[in-house]
Amino acid sequence: MDEQAVDTCIFCKLAKGLVRADIVYQDDKVVAFKDIHPQAPVHVLIIPREHITALWEVDPTHVPILGRLLTTASEVAARTGVQESGYRVVINTGPDAGQSVDHLHLHLLGGRELKWPPG
Ligand code: 5GP
Ligand code: ZN
């Protein structure tokens, strides 16, 4: 991994506690926190503590952490009260999807009806 990327990465800093965040859930592998510009009443980002740039970077060695990210999404949905009403989990990857932070993250959105297809 590019150590310079890790040093400057906002989500790495957040996971280390160097940047303030409204944390919903955390454990030794993942951190879930409220998005700073929420697009729905519930908008939580779920990240691995390990720096992974984007979904294109993952390989079979990442299967355990990818599973942890999804089980965390389910836990976050329960904690934020959208388990019954429903929610969406999104991974923006690369320019066409509008990925703006180069540290893999899941968006969990809920608390309102979400349109499909997305814009
Ligand atoms: P992307 O566009 O890469 O899929 O999503 C990045 C998300 O990170 C955006 O929704 C943006 O609002 C959020 N974000 C960027 N910087 C910060 C930050 O410092 N703290 C928090 N809580 N969210 C951030
Ligand atoms: Zn990072």
mmCIF file of N, CA and C and ligand atoms in Angstrom:
data_model
loop_
_atom_site.group_PDB
_atom_site.id
_atom_site.type_symbol
_atom_site.label_atom_id
_atom_site.label_comp_id
_atom_site.label_asym_id
_atom_site.label_seq_id
_atom_site.Cartn_x
_atom_site.Cartn_y
_atom_site.Cartn_z
ATOM 1 N N MET A 1 0.838 -1.210 0.000
ATOM 2 C CA MET A 1 0.000 0.000 0.000
ATOM 3 C C MET A 1 0.869 1.254 0.000
ATOM 4 N N ASP A 2 0.412 2.278 -0.729
ATOM 5 C CA ASP A 2 1.104 3.564 -0.811
ATOM 6 C C ASP A 2 0.975 4.271 0.548
ATOM 7 N N GLU A 3 2.108 4.373 1.297
ATOM 8 C CA GLU A 3 2.026 4.923 2.658
ATOM 9 C C GLU A 3 1.656 6.396 2.666
ATOM 10 N N GLN A 4 2.043 7.100 1.584
ATOM 11 C CA GLN A 4 1.674 8.513 1.502
ATOM 12 C C GLN A 4 0.158 8.673 1.418
ATOM 13 N N ALA A 5 -0.478 7.777 0.663
ATOM 14 C CA ALA A 5 -1.938 7.817 0.545
ATOM 15 C C ALA A 5 -2.580 7.634 1.925
ATOM 16 N N VAL A 6 -2.038 6.703 2.693
ATOM 17 C CA VAL A 6 -2.590 6.438 4.032
ATOM 18 C C VAL A 6 -2.409 7.660 4.931
ATOM 19 N N ASP A 7 -1.247 8.322 4.836
ATOM 20 C CA ASP A 7 -0.962 9.495 5.678
ATOM 21 C C ASP A 7 -1.913 10.653 5.398
ATOM 22 N N THR A 8 -2.332 10.800 4.147
ATOM 23 C CA THR A 8 -3.160 11.950 3.781
ATOM 24 C C THR A 8 -4.646 11.607 3.702
ATOM 25 N N CYS A 9 -4.990 10.341 3.843
ATOM 26 C CA CYS A 9 -6.380 9.897 3.648
ATOM 27 C C CYS A 9 -7.267 10.329 4.828
ATOM 28 N N ILE A 10 -8.323 11.056 4.517
ATOM 29 C CA ILE A 10 -9.224 11.573 5.552
ATOM 30 C C ILE A 10 -9.905 10.434 6.330
ATOM 31 N N PHE A 11 -10.259 9.350 5.643
ATOM 32 C CA PHE A 11 -10.949 8.254 6.340
ATOM 33 C C PHE A 11 -9.967 7.426 7.185
ATOM 34 N N CYS A 12 -8.705 7.326 6.763
ATOM 35 C CA CYS A 12 -7.706 6.684 7.634
ATOM 36 C C CYS A 12 -7.542 7.497 8.916
ATOM 37 N N LYS A 13 -7.483 8.827 8.759
ATOM 38 C CA LYS A 13 -7.345 9.698 9.937
ATOM 39 C C LYS A 13 -8.553 9.563 10.851
ATOM 40 N N LEU A 14 -9.721 9.500 10.234
ATOM 41 C CA LEU A 14 -10.964 9.362 10.999
ATOM 42 C C LEU A 14 -10.959 8.033 11.777
ATOM 43 N N ALA A 15 -10.528 6.962 11.118
ATOM 44 C CA ALA A 15 -10.504 5.640 11.764
ATOM 45 C C ALA A 15 -9.518 5.609 12.929
ATOM 46 N N LYS A 16 -8.459 6.441 12.841
ATOM 47 C CA LYS A 16 -7.455 6.504 13.918
ATOM 48 C C LYS A 16 -7.857 7.482 15.019
ATOM 49 N N GLY A 17 -8.992 8.159 14.835
ATOM 50 C CA GLY A 17 -9.444 9.110 15.846
ATOM 51 C C GLY A 17 -8.802 10.471 15.721
ATOM 52 N N LEU A 18 -8.116 10.733 14.597
ATOM 53 C CA LEU A 18 -7.425 12.012 14.394
ATOM 54 C C LEU A 18 -8.354 13.073 13.813
ATOM 55 N N VAL A 19 -9.501 12.622 13.289
ATOM 56 C CA VAL A 19 -10.523 13.530 12.747
ATOM 57 C C VAL A 19 -11.827 13.178 13.438
ATOM 58 N N ARG A 20 -12.565 14.198 13.869
ATOM 59 C CA ARG A 20 -13.808 13.966 14.601
ATOM 60 C C ARG A 20 -14.874 13.336 13.706
ATOM 61 N N ALA A 21 -15.640 12.428 14.274
ATOM 62 C CA ALA A 21 -16.740 11.814 13.526
ATOM 63 C C ALA A 21 -17.821 11.395 14.506
ATOM 64 N N ASP A 22 -19.059 11.363 13.986
ATOM 65 C CA ASP A 22 -20.196 10.901 14.784
ATOM 66 C C ASP A 22 -20.323 9.393 14.548
ATOM 67 N N ILE A 23 -19.659 8.623 15.388
ATOM 68 C CA ILE A 23 -19.524 7.177 15.163
ATOM 69 C C ILE A 23 -20.761 6.431 15.648
ATOM 70 N N VAL A 24 -21.273 5.559 14.770
ATOM 71 C CA VAL A 24 -22.472 4.764 15.047
ATOM 72 C C VAL A 24 -22.083 3.371 15.544
ATOM 73 N N TYR A 25 -20.975 2.865 15.018
ATOM 74 C CA TYR A 25 -20.497 1.524 15.376
ATOM 75 C C TYR A 25 -19.008 1.448 15.047
ATOM 76 N N GLN A 26 -18.231 0.741 15.856
ATOM 77 C CA GLN A 26 -16.842 0.450 15.482
ATOM 78 C C GLN A 26 -16.382 -0.811 16.171
ATOM 79 N N ASP A 27 -15.446 -1.493 15.514
ATOM 80 C CA ASP A 27 -14.776 -2.634 16.137
ATOM 81 C C ASP A 27 -13.336 -2.661 15.615
ATOM 82 N N ASP A 28 -12.656 -3.770 15.773
ATOM 83 C CA ASP A 28 -11.231 -3.808 15.401
ATOM 84 C C ASP A 28 -11.005 -3.710 13.888
ATOM 85 N N LYS A 29 -12.012 -3.964 13.091
ATOM 86 C CA LYS A 29 -11.844 -3.996 11.629
ATOM 87 C C LYS A 29 -12.552 -2.877 10.879
ATOM 88 N N VAL A 30 -13.661 -2.385 11.410
ATOM 89 C CA VAL A 30 -14.484 -1.425 10.666
ATOM 90 C C VAL A 30 -14.929 -0.262 11.554
ATOM 91 N N VAL A 31 -15.277 0.864 10.893
ATOM 92 C CA VAL A 31 -15.861 2.016 11.581
ATOM 93 C C VAL A 31 -17.059 2.482 10.765
ATOM 94 N N ALA A 32 -18.158 2.807 11.432
ATOM 95 C CA ALA A 32 -19.350 3.352 10.776
ATOM 96 C C ALA A 32 -19.654 4.701 11.418
ATOM 97 N N PHE A 33 -19.851 5.717 10.590
ATOM 98 C CA PHE A 33 -20.056 7.078 11.106
ATOM 99 C C PHE A 33 -21.008 7.840 10.193
ATOM 100 N N LYS A 34 -21.651 8.884 10.748
ATOM 101 C CA LYS A 34 -22.617 9.657 9.979
ATOM 102 C C LYS A 34 -21.914 10.483 8.903
ATOM 103 N N ASP A 35 -22.497 10.499 7.698
ATOM 104 C CA ASP A 35 -21.942 11.307 6.609
ATOM 105 C C ASP A 35 -22.065 12.786 6.973
ATOM 106 N N ILE A 36 -21.029 13.554 6.654
ATOM 107 C CA ILE A 36 -20.999 14.981 6.998
ATOM 108 C C ILE A 36 -22.010 15.789 6.175
ATOM 109 N N HIS A 37 -22.390 15.283 4.991
ATOM 110 C CA HIS A 37 -23.408 15.922 4.137
ATOM 111 C C HIS A 37 -24.496 14.902 3.832
ATOM 112 N N PRO A 38 -25.377 14.642 4.805
ATOM 113 C CA PRO A 38 -26.347 13.553 4.648
ATOM 114 C C PRO A 38 -27.320 13.779 3.489
ATOM 115 N N GLN A 39 -27.548 12.722 2.712
ATOM 116 C CA GLN A 39 -28.474 12.757 1.570
ATOM 117 C C GLN A 39 -29.811 12.099 1.904
ATOM 118 N N ALA A 40 -29.991 11.705 3.130
ATOM 119 C CA ALA A 40 -31.226 11.075 3.609
ATOM 120 C C ALA A 40 -31.222 11.215 5.135
ATOM 121 N N PRO A 41 -32.386 11.042 5.784
ATOM 122 C CA PRO A 41 -32.416 11.163 7.250
ATOM 123 C C PRO A 41 -31.397 10.249 7.937
ATOM 124 N N VAL A 42 -31.198 9.055 7.380
ATOM 125 C CA VAL A 42 -30.115 8.176 7.845
ATOM 126 C C VAL A 42 -29.102 8.070 6.713
ATOM 127 N N HIS A 43 -27.880 8.502 6.955
ATOM 128 C CA HIS A 43 -26.797 8.386 5.952
ATOM 129 C C HIS A 43 -25.509 8.105 6.710
ATOM 130 N N VAL A 44 -25.140 6.848 6.690
ATOM 131 C CA VAL A 44 -23.973 6.385 7.445
ATOM 132 C C VAL A 44 -22.951 5.823 6.459
ATOM 133 N N LEU A 45 -21.675 6.111 6.703
ATOM 134 C CA LEU A 45 -20.585 5.541 5.916
ATOM 135 C C LEU A 45 -19.932 4.430 6.726
ATOM 136 N N ILE A 46 -19.639 3.334 6.059
ATOM 137 C CA ILE A 46 -19.018 2.178 6.717
ATOM 138 C C ILE A 46 -17.696 1.914 6.012
ATOM 139 N N ILE A 47 -16.606 1.937 6.768
ATOM 140 C CA ILE A 47 -15.275 1.798 6.155
ATOM 141 C C ILE A 47 -14.474 0.697 6.847
ATOM 142 N N PRO A 48 -13.541 0.086 6.093
ATOM 143 C CA PRO A 48 -12.556 -0.778 6.747
ATOM 144 C C PRO A 48 -11.496 0.103 7.406
ATOM 145 N N ARG A 49 -10.950 -0.305 8.535
ATOM 146 C CA ARG A 49 -9.825 0.449 9.133
ATOM 147 C C ARG A 49 -8.613 0.398 8.205
ATOM 148 N N GLU A 50 -8.466 -0.739 7.524
ATOM 149 C CA GLU A 50 -7.387 -0.906 6.532
ATOM 150 C C GLU A 50 -7.658 0.014 5.341
ATOM 151 N N HIS A 51 -6.613 0.673 4.826
ATOM 152 C CA HIS A 51 -6.796 1.533 3.653
ATOM 153 C C HIS A 51 -6.916 0.687 2.391
ATOM 154 N N ILE A 52 -8.106 0.700 1.800
ATOM 155 C CA ILE A 52 -8.353 0.096 0.486
ATOM 156 C C ILE A 52 -8.883 1.255 -0.357
ATOM 157 N N THR A 53 -8.295 1.501 -1.522
ATOM 158 C CA THR A 53 -8.614 2.701 -2.286
ATOM 159 C C THR A 53 -10.051 2.695 -2.803
ATOM 160 N N ALA A 54 -10.474 1.568 -3.333
ATOM 161 C CA ALA A 54 -11.804 1.481 -3.957
ATOM 162 C C ALA A 54 -12.112 0.014 -4.206
ATOM 163 N N LEU A 55 -13.315 -0.243 -4.676
ATOM 164 C CA LEU A 55 -13.705 -1.641 -4.912
ATOM 165 C C LEU A 55 -12.827 -2.294 -5.981
ATOM 166 N N TRP A 56 -12.325 -1.481 -6.933
ATOM 167 C CA TRP A 56 -11.482 -2.061 -7.988
ATOM 168 C C TRP A 56 -10.190 -2.652 -7.422
ATOM 169 N N GLU A 57 -9.806 -2.255 -6.199
ATOM 170 C CA GLU A 57 -8.537 -2.710 -5.626
ATOM 171 C C GLU A 57 -8.651 -4.058 -4.912
ATOM 172 N N VAL A 58 -9.855 -4.524 -4.674
ATOM 173 C CA VAL A 58 -9.986 -5.726 -3.845
ATOM 174 C C VAL A 58 -9.657 -6.996 -4.640
ATOM 175 N N ASP A 59 -9.193 -8.004 -3.912
ATOM 176 C CA ASP A 59 -8.903 -9.325 -4.485
ATOM 177 C C ASP A 59 -9.401 -10.365 -3.466
ATOM 178 N N PRO A 60 -9.235 -11.642 -3.753
ATOM 179 C CA PRO A 60 -9.803 -12.653 -2.842
ATOM 180 C C PRO A 60 -9.314 -12.563 -1.400
ATOM 181 N N THR A 61 -8.160 -11.938 -1.148
ATOM 182 C CA THR A 61 -7.699 -11.806 0.246
ATOM 183 C C THR A 61 -8.606 -10.868 1.042
ATOM 184 N N HIS A 62 -9.404 -10.060 0.341
ATOM 185 C CA HIS A 62 -10.276 -9.097 1.007
ATOM 186 C C HIS A 62 -11.660 -9.659 1.350
ATOM 187 N N VAL A 63 -11.903 -10.922 1.003
ATOM 188 C CA VAL A 63 -13.239 -11.486 1.251
ATOM 189 C C VAL A 63 -13.678 -11.327 2.714
ATOM 190 N N PRO A 64 -12.824 -11.607 3.710
ATOM 191 C CA PRO A 64 -13.286 -11.442 5.102
ATOM 192 C C PRO A 64 -13.701 -10.003 5.432
ATOM 193 N N ILE A 65 -12.908 -9.012 5.015
ATOM 194 C CA ILE A 65 -13.263 -7.629 5.353
ATOM 195 C C ILE A 65 -14.506 -7.185 4.577
ATOM 196 N N LEU A 66 -14.672 -7.665 3.354
ATOM 197 C CA LEU A 66 -15.882 -7.302 2.594
ATOM 198 C C LEU A 66 -17.115 -7.867 3.286
ATOM 199 N N GLY A 67 -16.989 -9.067 3.817
ATOM 200 C CA GLY A 67 -18.104 -9.645 4.577
ATOM 201 C C GLY A 67 -18.403 -8.837 5.827
ATOM 202 N N ARG A 68 -17.337 -8.401 6.509
ATOM 203 C CA ARG A 68 -17.519 -7.584 7.728
ATOM 204 C C ARG A 68 -18.225 -6.278 7.409
ATOM 205 N N LEU A 69 -17.909 -5.685 6.265
ATOM 206 C CA LEU A 69 -18.554 -4.416 5.897
ATOM 207 C C LEU A 69 -20.058 -4.623 5.725
ATOM 208 N N LEU A 70 -20.447 -5.728 5.118
ATOM 209 C CA LEU A 70 -21.881 -5.965 4.900
ATOM 210 C C LEU A 70 -22.595 -6.344 6.190
ATOM 211 N N THR A 71 -21.968 -7.147 7.039
ATOM 212 C CA THR A 71 -22.628 -7.477 8.305
ATOM 213 C C THR A 71 -22.733 -6.217 9.177
ATOM 214 N N THR A 72 -21.751 -5.314 9.039
ATOM 215 C CA THR A 72 -21.833 -4.041 9.771
ATOM 216 C C THR A 72 -22.976 -3.194 9.241
ATOM 217 N N ALA A 73 -23.194 -3.209 7.914
ATOM 218 C CA ALA A 73 -24.322 -2.460 7.348
ATOM 219 C C ALA A 73 -25.627 -2.944 7.974
ATOM 220 N N SER A 74 -25.777 -4.236 8.118
ATOM 221 C CA SER A 74 -26.983 -4.791 8.735
ATOM 222 C C SER A 74 -27.115 -4.327 10.189
ATOM 223 N N GLU A 75 -26.013 -4.326 10.923
ATOM 224 C CA GLU A 75 -26.009 -3.861 12.320
ATOM 225 C C GLU A 75 -26.356 -2.372 12.401
ATOM 226 N N VAL A 76 -25.772 -1.586 11.500
ATOM 227 C CA VAL A 76 -26.036 -0.138 11.484
ATOM 228 C C VAL A 76 -27.509 0.116 11.163
ATOM 229 N N ALA A 77 -28.079 -0.640 10.237
ATOM 230 C CA ALA A 77 -29.499 -0.480 9.904
ATOM 231 C C ALA A 77 -30.364 -0.713 11.143
ATOM 232 N N ALA A 78 -30.013 -1.723 11.915
ATOM 233 C CA ALA A 78 -30.771 -1.996 13.144
ATOM 234 C C ALA A 78 -30.595 -0.856 14.147
ATOM 235 N N ARG A 79 -29.373 -0.378 14.306
ATOM 236 C CA ARG A 79 -29.091 0.679 15.300
ATOM 237 C C ARG A 79 -29.729 2.008 14.932
ATOM 238 N N THR A 80 -29.907 2.268 13.639
ATOM 239 C CA THR A 80 -30.439 3.566 13.202
ATOM 240 C C THR A 80 -31.937 3.501 12.914
ATOM 241 N N GLY A 81 -32.541 2.335 13.132
ATOM 242 C CA GLY A 81 -33.997 2.240 13.070
ATOM 243 C C GLY A 81 -34.592 2.078 11.681
ATOM 244 N N VAL A 82 -33.772 1.669 10.695
ATOM 245 C CA VAL A 82 -34.309 1.528 9.332
ATOM 246 C C VAL A 82 -34.403 0.070 8.875
ATOM 247 N N GLN A 83 -34.175 -0.855 9.784
ATOM 248 C CA GLN A 83 -34.193 -2.274 9.414
ATOM 249 C C GLN A 83 -35.549 -2.670 8.807
ATOM 250 N N GLU A 84 -36.633 -2.171 9.404
ATOM 251 C CA GLU A 84 -37.973 -2.537 8.933
ATOM 252 C C GLU A 84 -38.401 -1.689 7.740
ATOM 253 N N SER A 85 -38.141 -0.390 7.792
ATOM 254 C CA SER A 85 -38.597 0.533 6.733
ATOM 255 C C SER A 85 -37.815 0.339 5.442
ATOM 256 N N GLY A 86 -36.580 -0.109 5.542
ATOM 257 C CA GLY A 86 -35.758 -0.368 4.371
ATOM 258 C C GLY A 86 -34.647 0.649 4.211
ATOM 259 N N TYR A 87 -33.677 0.282 3.439
ATOM 260 C CA TYR A 87 -32.493 1.138 3.256
ATOM 261 C C TYR A 87 -31.734 0.674 2.024
ATOM 262 N N ARG A 88 -30.782 1.485 1.602
ATOM 263 C CA ARG A 88 -29.967 1.164 0.429
ATOM 264 C C ARG A 88 -28.492 1.215 0.826
ATOM 265 N N VAL A 89 -27.714 0.278 0.289
ATOM 266 C CA VAL A 89 -26.263 0.254 0.504
ATOM 267 C C VAL A 89 -25.598 0.457 -0.859
ATOM 268 N N VAL A 90 -24.724 1.457 -0.933
ATOM 269 C CA VAL A 90 -24.118 1.872 -2.202
ATOM 270 C C VAL A 90 -22.602 1.943 -2.044
ATOM 271 N N ILE A 91 -21.889 1.496 -3.068
ATOM 272 C CA ILE A 91 -20.426 1.699 -3.126
ATOM 273 C C ILE A 91 -20.113 2.441 -4.416
ATOM 274 N N ASN A 92 -19.863 3.734 -4.328
ATOM 275 C CA ASN A 92 -19.454 4.499 -5.502
ATOM 276 C C ASN A 92 -18.004 4.145 -5.813
ATOM 277 N N THR A 93 -17.750 3.821 -7.087
ATOM 278 C CA THR A 93 -16.408 3.393 -7.486
ATOM 279 C C THR A 93 -15.989 4.126 -8.759
ATOM 280 N N GLY A 94 -14.971 4.972 -8.630
ATOM 281 C CA GLY A 94 -14.420 5.652 -9.799
ATOM 282 C C GLY A 94 -15.210 6.874 -10.223
ATOM 283 N N PRO A 95 -14.706 7.556 -11.267
ATOM 284 C CA PRO A 95 -15.256 8.863 -11.673
ATOM 285 C C PRO A 95 -16.728 8.845 -12.074
ATOM 286 N N ASP A 96 -17.162 7.887 -12.878
ATOM 287 C CA ASP A 96 -18.555 7.902 -13.335
ATOM 288 C C ASP A 96 -19.541 7.749 -12.176
ATOM 289 N N ALA A 97 -19.114 7.086 -11.114
ATOM 290 C CA ALA A 97 -19.991 6.918 -9.949
ATOM 291 C C ALA A 97 -19.855 8.071 -8.964
ATOM 292 N N GLY A 98 -18.893 8.979 -9.230
ATOM 293 C CA GLY A 98 -18.718 10.142 -8.361
ATOM 294 C C GLY A 98 -17.986 9.856 -7.080
ATOM 295 N N GLN A 99 -17.143 8.805 -7.059
ATOM 296 C CA GLN A 99 -16.359 8.544 -5.843
ATOM 297 C C GLN A 99 -15.467 9.747 -5.569
ATOM 298 N N SER A 100 -15.598 10.323 -4.370
ATOM 299 C CA SER A 100 -14.835 11.529 -4.043
ATOM 300 C C SER A 100 -13.807 11.302 -2.940
ATOM 301 N N VAL A 101 -13.917 10.200 -2.221
ATOM 302 C CA VAL A 101 -12.922 9.857 -1.190
ATOM 303 C C VAL A 101 -12.317 8.503 -1.563
ATOM 304 N N ASP A 102 -10.985 8.490 -1.717
ATOM 305 C CA ASP A 102 -10.303 7.282 -2.188
ATOM 306 C C ASP A 102 -9.950 6.350 -1.039
ATOM 307 N N HIS A 103 -10.952 5.970 -0.281
ATOM 308 C CA HIS A 103 -10.852 4.939 0.761
ATOM 309 C C HIS A 103 -12.200 4.231 0.706
ATOM 310 N N LEU A 104 -12.172 2.940 0.406
ATOM 311 C CA LEU A 104 -13.415 2.176 0.211
ATOM 312 C C LEU A 104 -14.443 2.486 1.298
ATOM 313 N N HIS A 105 -15.663 2.777 0.895
ATOM 314 C CA HIS A 105 -16.727 3.042 1.868
ATOM 315 C C HIS A 105 -18.070 2.625 1.311
ATOM 316 N N LEU A 106 -18.903 2.098 2.199
ATOM 317 C CA LEU A 106 -20.290 1.805 1.881
ATOM 318 C C LEU A 106 -21.126 2.970 2.390
ATOM 319 N N HIS A 107 -22.065 3.444 1.552
ATOM 320 C CA HIS A 107 -23.070 4.385 2.032
ATOM 321 C C HIS A 107 -24.280 3.561 2.454
ATOM 322 N N LEU A 108 -24.815 3.820 3.627
ATOM 323 C CA LEU A 108 -26.105 3.244 4.020
ATOM 324 C C LEU A 108 -27.095 4.403 4.121
ATOM 325 N N LEU A 109 -28.118 4.363 3.273
ATOM 326 C CA LEU A 109 -29.098 5.453 3.186
ATOM 327 C C LEU A 109 -30.484 4.920 3.536
ATOM 328 N N GLY A 110 -31.237 5.690 4.316
ATOM 329 C CA GLY A 110 -32.585 5.275 4.670
ATOM 330 C C GLY A 110 -33.328 6.392 5.373
ATOM 331 N N GLY A 111 -34.530 6.063 5.819
ATOM 332 C CA GLY A 111 -35.340 7.056 6.528
ATOM 333 C C GLY A 111 -36.238 7.854 5.613
ATOM 334 N N ARG A 112 -36.190 7.577 4.309
ATOM 335 C CA ARG A 112 -37.123 8.152 3.334
ATOM 336 C C ARG A 112 -37.199 7.187 2.157
ATOM 337 N N GLU A 113 -38.220 7.397 1.300
ATOM 338 C CA GLU A 113 -38.319 6.556 0.105
ATOM 339 C C GLU A 113 -37.194 6.940 -0.861
ATOM 340 N N LEU A 114 -36.489 5.957 -1.366
ATOM 341 C CA LEU A 114 -35.354 6.202 -2.259
ATOM 342 C C LEU A 114 -35.751 5.863 -3.691
ATOM 343 N N LYS A 115 -35.455 6.753 -4.610
ATOM 344 C CA LYS A 115 -35.830 6.556 -6.012
ATOM 345 C C LYS A 115 -34.931 5.514 -6.681
ATOM 346 N N TRP A 116 -35.520 4.842 -7.690
ATOM 347 C CA TRP A 116 -34.746 3.913 -8.504
ATOM 348 C C TRP A 116 -35.172 4.053 -9.953
ATOM 349 N N PRO A 117 -34.282 4.156 -10.938
ATOM 350 C CA PRO A 117 -32.826 4.114 -10.769
ATOM 351 C C PRO A 117 -32.282 5.401 -10.172
ATOM 352 N N PRO A 118 -31.098 5.328 -9.557
ATOM 353 C CA PRO A 118 -30.472 6.537 -8.997
ATOM 354 C C PRO A 118 -30.031 7.458 -10.136
ATOM 355 N N GLY A 119 -29.793 8.700 -9.847
ATOM 356 C CA GLY A 119 -29.440 9.686 -10.876
ATOM 357 C C GLY A 119 -28.062 9.455 -11.461
HETATM 358 P P1 5GP B 1 -18.261 9.257 -2.286
HETATM 359 O O1 5GP B 1 -18.719 10.466 -3.058
HETATM 360 O O2 5GP B 1 -16.761 9.079 -2.363
HETATM 361 O O3 5GP B 1 -19.004 8.005 -2.604
HETATM 362 O O4 5GP B 1 -18.632 9.563 -0.781
HETATM 363 C C1 5GP B 1 -17.821 10.269 0.096
HETATM 364 C C2 5GP B 1 -18.700 10.747 1.217
HETATM 365 O O5 5GP B 1 -17.871 11.121 2.300
HETATM 366 C C3 5GP B 1 -19.566 11.956 0.866
HETATM 367 O O6 5GP B 1 -20.933 11.618 1.027
HETATM 368 C C4 5GP B 1 -19.091 13.030 1.859
HETATM 369 O O7 5GP B 1 -20.148 13.834 2.332
HETATM 370 C C5 5GP B 1 -18.449 12.202 2.954
HETATM 371 N N1 5GP B 1 -17.362 12.844 3.656
HETATM 372 C C6 5GP B 1 -16.266 13.440 3.100
HETATM 373 N N2 5GP B 1 -15.426 13.881 4.038
HETATM 374 C C7 5GP B 1 -16.002 13.557 5.241
HETATM 375 C C8 5GP B 1 -15.599 13.766 6.595
HETATM 376 O O8 5GP B 1 -14.543 14.325 6.903
HETATM 377 N N3 5GP B 1 -16.441 13.300 7.551
HETATM 378 C C9 5GP B 1 -17.611 12.673 7.252
HETATM 379 N N4 5GP B 1 -18.357 12.262 8.288
HETATM 380 N N5 5GP B 1 -18.019 12.453 5.984
HETATM 381 C C10 5GP B 1 -17.226 12.901 4.992
HETATM 382 ZN ZN ZN B 2 -7.547 5.558 3.905
#
